[in-house]
Tab-separated table of C-alpha atoms in Angstrom:
chain	number	residue	atom	x	y	z
A	1	MET	CA	-0.060	0.035	0.009
A	2	ASN	CA	1.122	3.566	-0.715
A	3	ARG	CA	0.504	6.540	1.601
A	4	ILE	CA	-3.086	7.140	0.361
A	5	GLU	CA	-4.093	3.468	0.928
A	6	GLN	CA	-2.323	3.342	4.237
A	7	ARG	CA	-4.056	6.557	5.473
A	8	LEU	CA	-7.537	5.426	4.347
A	9	ALA	CA	-7.029	1.954	5.822
A	10	THR	CA	-6.185	3.760	9.156
A	11	CYS	CA	-9.384	5.801	8.860
A	12	LYS	CA	-11.367	2.637	8.369
A	13	GLN	CA	-9.816	0.916	11.307
A	14	LYS	CA	-10.646	3.911	13.546
A	15	GLY	CA	-14.228	3.979	12.152
A	16	GLU	CA	-13.596	7.507	10.716
A	17	LYS	CA	-14.561	9.272	7.509
A	18	ALA	CA	-11.636	10.830	5.542
A	19	PHE	CA	-11.281	14.434	4.694
A	20	ILE	CA	-9.495	15.578	1.598
A	21	THR	CA	-8.792	19.158	0.456
A	22	TYR	CA	-7.924	20.503	-2.875
A	23	MET	CA	-5.540	23.504	-3.268
A	24	THR	CA	-3.838	24.986	-6.326
A	25	ALA	CA	-0.085	24.597	-6.268
A	26	GLY	CA	1.837	27.881	-6.288
A	27	LEU	CA	-0.738	29.985	-4.215
A	28	PRO	CA	0.025	32.282	-2.505
A	29	SER	CA	3.511	31.148	-3.561
A	30	ILE	CA	5.606	28.080	-3.916
A	31	GLU	CA	6.926	28.666	-0.352
A	32	GLY	CA	3.329	29.470	0.897
A	33	THR	CA	2.051	26.202	-0.653
A	34	ILE	CA	4.671	24.223	1.301
A	35	GLU	CA	3.676	25.835	4.550
A	36	ILE	CA	0.008	25.246	3.856
A	37	ILE	CA	0.557	21.559	3.096
A	38	LYS	CA	2.495	21.107	6.359
A	39	ALA	CA	-0.155	23.004	8.354
A	40	GLN	CA	-2.889	20.819	6.953
A	41	ALA	CA	-0.904	17.643	7.880
A	42	GLU	CA	-0.549	19.037	11.391
A	43	ALA	CA	-4.264	19.676	11.575
A	44	GLY	CA	-5.010	16.099	10.601
A	45	ILE	CA	-6.015	16.218	6.914
A	46	ASP	CA	-6.060	12.706	5.428
A	47	VAL	CA	-5.175	13.435	1.822
A	48	ILE	CA	-4.215	16.644	-0.080
A	49	GLU	CA	-5.183	17.165	-3.728
A	50	LEU	CA	-2.601	19.422	-5.232
A	51	GLY	CA	-3.812	21.073	-8.372
A	52	ILE	CA	-1.338	21.592	-11.193
A	53	PRO	CA	-2.148	25.031	-12.851
A	54	PHE	CA	-3.434	24.584	-16.440
A	55	SER	CA	-4.575	27.171	-18.932
A	56	ASP	CA	-7.835	25.334	-19.731
A	57	PRO	CA	-9.097	23.427	-16.781
A	58	THR	CA	-12.318	22.115	-18.328
A	59	ALA	CA	-13.639	20.281	-15.171
A	60	ASP	CA	-13.215	23.274	-12.998
A	61	GLY	CA	-15.591	26.140	-12.207
A	62	PRO	CA	-14.653	29.851	-11.824
A	63	VAL	CA	-12.956	29.731	-8.520
A	64	ILE	CA	-10.408	27.038	-9.534
A	65	GLN	CA	-10.036	28.460	-12.972
A	66	ALA	CA	-9.096	31.895	-11.380
A	67	ALA	CA	-6.656	30.229	-8.989
A	68	SER	CA	-5.060	28.315	-11.796
A	69	TYR	CA	-4.664	31.471	-13.825
A	70	GLU	CA	-3.192	33.486	-10.865
A	71	SER	CA	-0.758	30.600	-10.121
A	72	ILE	CA	0.402	30.517	-13.802
A	73	CYS	CA	0.939	34.286	-13.658
A	74	ASN	CA	3.056	33.692	-10.550
A	75	GLY	CA	5.408	31.434	-12.740
A	76	THR	CA	4.256	28.143	-11.400
A	77	ASN	CA	4.990	25.079	-13.682
A	78	LEU	CA	5.182	21.347	-13.266
A	79	ARG	CA	8.996	21.374	-12.579
A	80	LYS	CA	8.568	23.857	-9.688
A	81	VAL	CA	5.755	21.724	-8.240
A	82	PHE	CA	7.957	18.675	-8.377
A	83	ASP	CA	10.583	20.690	-6.490
A	84	LEU	CA	7.857	21.726	-4.001
A	85	VAL	CA	6.897	18.122	-3.237
A	86	GLU	CA	10.448	17.035	-2.873
A	87	GLU	CA	10.875	19.831	-0.221
A	88	VAL	CA	7.725	18.737	1.644
A	89	ARG	CA	8.852	15.169	1.744
A	90	LYS	CA	11.960	16.176	3.825
A	91	THR	CA	9.669	16.612	6.864
A	92	CYS	CA	6.078	15.627	5.939
A	93	GLN	CA	4.563	12.356	4.700
A	94	VAL	CA	0.968	13.458	4.192
A	95	PRO	CA	-0.531	11.653	1.111
A	96	ILE	CA	-0.383	13.981	-2.016
A	97	VAL	CA	-2.458	13.595	-5.133
A	98	PHE	CA	-1.817	15.538	-8.274
A	99	MET	CA	-5.010	16.787	-9.858
A	100	MET	CA	-4.158	17.719	-13.457
A	101	TYR	CA	-4.826	17.520	-17.126
A	102	PHE	CA	-3.234	15.061	-19.375
A	103	ASN	CA	-1.777	17.618	-21.806
A	104	THR	CA	0.613	18.686	-19.088
A	105	ILE	CA	1.811	15.114	-18.635
A	106	ALA	CA	2.174	14.549	-22.353
A	107	HIS	CA	4.248	17.697	-22.777
A	108	TYR	CA	6.512	16.652	-19.975
A	109	GLY	CA	6.793	13.158	-21.316
A	110	THR	CA	4.592	10.350	-19.807
A	111	GLU	CA	7.316	7.948	-18.606
A	112	ARG	CA	9.610	10.802	-17.404
A	113	PHE	CA	6.534	12.298	-15.598
A	114	VAL	CA	5.935	8.972	-13.703
A	115	ASP	CA	9.507	8.505	-12.939
A	116	LYS	CA	9.627	12.051	-11.421
A	117	CYS	CA	6.476	11.284	-9.336
A	118	ILE	CA	8.308	8.209	-7.974
A	119	GLU	CA	11.487	10.120	-7.253
A	120	VAL	CA	9.795	13.035	-5.244
A	121	GLY	CA	6.919	11.082	-3.583
A	122	VAL	CA	3.701	11.757	-5.389
A	123	ASP	CA	1.170	9.257	-4.226
A	124	GLY	CA	-1.758	9.529	-6.694
A	125	LEU	CA	-3.187	11.073	-9.858
A	126	ILE	CA	-6.573	12.499	-10.716
A	127	ILE	CA	-6.720	13.264	-14.480
A	128	PRO	CA	-10.295	14.326	-15.328
A	129	ASP	CA	-9.798	14.505	-19.153
A	130	LEU	CA	-8.286	10.944	-19.301
A	131	PRO	CA	-11.235	8.528	-19.373
A	132	MET	CA	-10.914	4.824	-18.726
A	133	GLU	CA	-10.577	4.011	-22.423
A	134	GLU	CA	-7.591	6.391	-22.756
A	135	GLN	CA	-5.674	5.381	-19.616
A	136	PHE	CA	-3.680	2.780	-21.548
A	137	GLN	CA	-1.292	5.687	-22.352
A	138	MET	CA	-0.170	5.592	-18.693
A	139	GLU	CA	-0.829	2.020	-17.512
A	140	GLU	CA	2.448	0.620	-18.448
A	141	TYR	CA	4.492	3.186	-16.519
A	142	LEU	CA	2.168	3.160	-13.476
A	143	LYS	CA	3.189	-0.464	-12.889
A	144	LYS	CA	6.632	0.683	-11.805
A	145	GLU	CA	7.534	0.135	-8.170
A	146	GLY	CA	6.492	3.276	-6.125
A	147	ALA	CA	4.447	4.752	-8.976
A	148	PRO	CA	1.446	6.852	-8.027
A	149	VAL	CA	-2.035	5.249	-8.167
A	150	MET	CA	-4.599	6.564	-10.670
A	151	MET	CA	-7.877	7.668	-9.010
A	152	GLN	CA	-10.985	6.897	-11.000
A	153	LEU	CA	-13.765	9.325	-11.397
A	154	VAL	CA	-17.404	8.434	-11.727
A	155	ALA	CA	-20.539	10.651	-12.199
A	156	PRO	CA	-24.228	10.245	-11.763
A	157	VAL	CA	-24.591	9.342	-15.455
A	158	SER	CA	-21.909	6.556	-15.202
A	159	ALA	CA	-24.320	3.922	-13.850
A	160	ASP	CA	-23.701	1.329	-16.515
A	161	ARG	CA	-19.954	1.969	-16.590
A	162	ILE	CA	-19.156	1.966	-12.870
A	163	PRO	CA	-18.476	-1.729	-12.359
A	164	VAL	CA	-16.061	-1.640	-15.303
A	165	ILE	CA	-14.385	1.598	-14.262
A	166	LEU	CA	-13.837	0.277	-10.732
A	167	GLU	CA	-12.809	-3.187	-11.601
A	168	ASN	CA	-9.095	-2.546	-10.887
A	169	ALA	CA	-9.388	0.808	-8.906
A	170	ARG	CA	-6.858	1.733	-6.345
A	171	GLY	CA	-6.672	4.511	-3.738
A	172	PHE	CA	-10.171	5.844	-3.771
A	173	VAL	CA	-13.005	6.510	-6.130
A	174	TYR	CA	-13.820	10.174	-6.696
A	175	CYS	CA	-17.676	10.472	-6.933
A	176	VAL	CA	-18.650	13.692	-8.702
A	177	SER	CA	-21.852	14.847	-6.905
A	178	ASN	CA	-23.348	16.737	-9.711
A	179	MET	CA	-23.232	17.272	-13.429
A	180	GLY	CA	-21.117	20.295	-14.410
A	181	VAL	CA	-18.080	21.863	-13.052
A	182	THR	CA	-16.548	22.283	-9.550
A	183	GLY	CA	-17.736	24.753	-6.934
A	184	GLN	CA	-21.518	24.638	-7.252
A	185	GLY	CA	-22.126	25.238	-3.597
A	186	GLY	CA	-23.934	22.318	-2.045
A	187	THR	CA	-26.114	21.668	-5.131
A	188	PHE	CA	-26.120	17.990	-5.504
A	189	HIS	CA	-27.638	15.734	-8.260
A	190	LYS	CA	-31.262	14.928	-7.367
A	191	ASP	CA	-30.450	11.151	-7.234
A	192	VAL	CA	-27.127	11.572	-5.392
A	193	LYS	CA	-27.865	9.133	-2.619
A	194	SER	CA	-28.991	6.247	-4.794
A	195	TYR	CA	-26.037	6.953	-7.111
A	196	LEU	CA	-23.570	6.838	-4.163
A	197	GLU	CA	-25.140	3.674	-2.948
A	198	SER	CA	-24.625	2.035	-6.293
A	199	VAL	CA	-20.945	3.036	-6.292
A	200	LYS	CA	-20.522	1.750	-2.831
A	201	SER	CA	-22.024	-1.543	-3.672
A	202	VAL	CA	-19.417	-2.413	-6.239
A	203	SER	CA	-16.314	-0.494	-5.077
A	204	LYS	CA	-13.378	-2.333	-3.409
A	205	VAL	CA	-11.799	1.049	-2.526
A	206	PRO	CA	-13.103	3.914	-0.360
A	207	VAL	CA	-15.845	6.118	-1.887
A	208	MET	CA	-15.207	9.877	-1.758
A	209	MET	CA	-17.655	12.511	-2.703
A	210	GLY	CA	-16.639	15.755	-4.219
A	211	PHE	CA	-17.917	18.942	-6.031
A	212	GLY	CA	-19.895	21.643	-4.176
A	213	ILE	CA	-19.106	20.640	-0.616
A	214	ARG	CA	-18.397	23.434	1.867
A	215	THR	CA	-18.941	22.050	5.384
A	216	ALA	CA	-19.525	18.692	6.902
A	217	LYS	CA	-23.193	19.518	7.307
A	218	ASP	CA	-23.535	19.444	3.534
A	219	VAL	CA	-23.002	15.648	3.579
A	220	GLU	CA	-24.765	14.875	6.873
A	221	ASN	CA	-27.413	12.825	5.251
A	222	LEU	CA	-24.872	10.892	3.127
A	223	LYS	CA	-22.266	9.937	5.740
A	224	ASP	CA	-23.624	6.413	6.039
A	225	THR	CA	-23.026	5.903	2.290
A	226	ILE	CA	-19.535	7.520	1.684
A	227	ASP	CA	-16.058	6.996	3.200
A	228	GLY	CA	-15.119	10.647	3.084
A	229	CYS	CA	-15.437	13.816	1.095
A	230	ILE	CA	-13.438	16.406	-0.798
A	231	VAL	CA	-13.623	20.135	-0.586
A	232	GLY	CA	-11.970	22.388	-3.174
A	233	SER	CA	-13.479	25.677	-4.311
A	234	TYR	CA	-14.777	26.600	-0.907
A	235	PHE	CA	-11.310	25.846	0.655
A	236	ILE	CA	-9.567	27.981	-1.957
A	237	ASN	CA	-11.866	30.934	-1.245
A	238	LEU	CA	-11.499	30.468	2.490
A	239	MET	CA	-7.785	30.627	2.361
A	240	LYS	CA	-7.735	33.711	-0.022
A	241	GLU	CA	-10.239	35.681	2.048
A	242	ASN	CA	-8.275	35.036	5.206
A	243	ASN	CA	-4.854	35.923	3.517
A	244	TYR	CA	-3.614	32.335	3.754
A	245	ASP	CA	-3.578	32.386	7.526
A	246	LEU	CA	-2.365	29.000	8.690
A	247	ASP	CA	-4.370	29.196	11.963
A	248	VAL	CA	-7.557	29.670	9.956
A	249	ILE	CA	-6.715	26.788	7.667
A	250	LYS	CA	-5.969	24.436	10.680
A	251	GLU	CA	-9.139	25.375	12.445
A	252	TYR	CA	-11.267	24.725	9.308
A	253	ILE	CA	-9.745	21.313	8.885
A	254	ARG	CA	-10.067	20.363	12.614
A	255	THR	CA	-13.646	21.526	12.678
A	256	PHE	CA	-14.694	19.786	9.432
A	257	LYS	CA	-13.010	16.475	10.544
A	258	LYS	CA	-14.699	16.655	13.947
A	259	GLU	CA	-18.166	17.345	12.482
A	260	LEU	CA	-17.708	14.766	9.738
A	261	ASN	CA	-17.084	12.112	12.446
A	262	ALA	CA	-19.619	13.297	15.039
């Protein structure tokens, strides 16, 4: 098991739901990102999704699009993010997942990218524009020892495909809670509960719910179905509105985890 699988196994043993945050790499700066990752680890976050800035983030809403643009303007690129993770790993072993688009990987070189992930300690990948049928482009390289695990995404319209998508899934399955882009503020698909139950019934890995979640109360009626949840756009706004204050970040994570497991 890698760090993601170890951490989620620990959550299961403790009877806890996992909490995952998304943040854009390079905000407020590379150094600031490092400090925020460490602060989240101290506060008890289970997994961190680290967004690699991209000029056309098609799965993301306005908040993450704006964050990605700002980070690019700051000069953030994949090489700098790899250096960032390498620095974090000197003192912190929190599970880190790269959320990114395949064009960035292809431009870097697919095998070279995977090798670098192994070298610096990236644990997982979420690539929203690389559907199951296209993942063969990476499968060979992801078999290498220490390679990151590919997280699978499913949506409410994936019903017939879910068993096939999750057949060899590792890490966790990312359940998109609504149709559309990120950051839709607690507006979930009308059949979200039955959809999540159908995923849970066939998944061998933990089921995580994302898109539109702000507080633990948003998923209060779904806690018996999911194994944890993911917060992105709201977390990005929270950090920016509070000038990336580490104490505010820690308090949000501690409060969310406590309420999620109440």
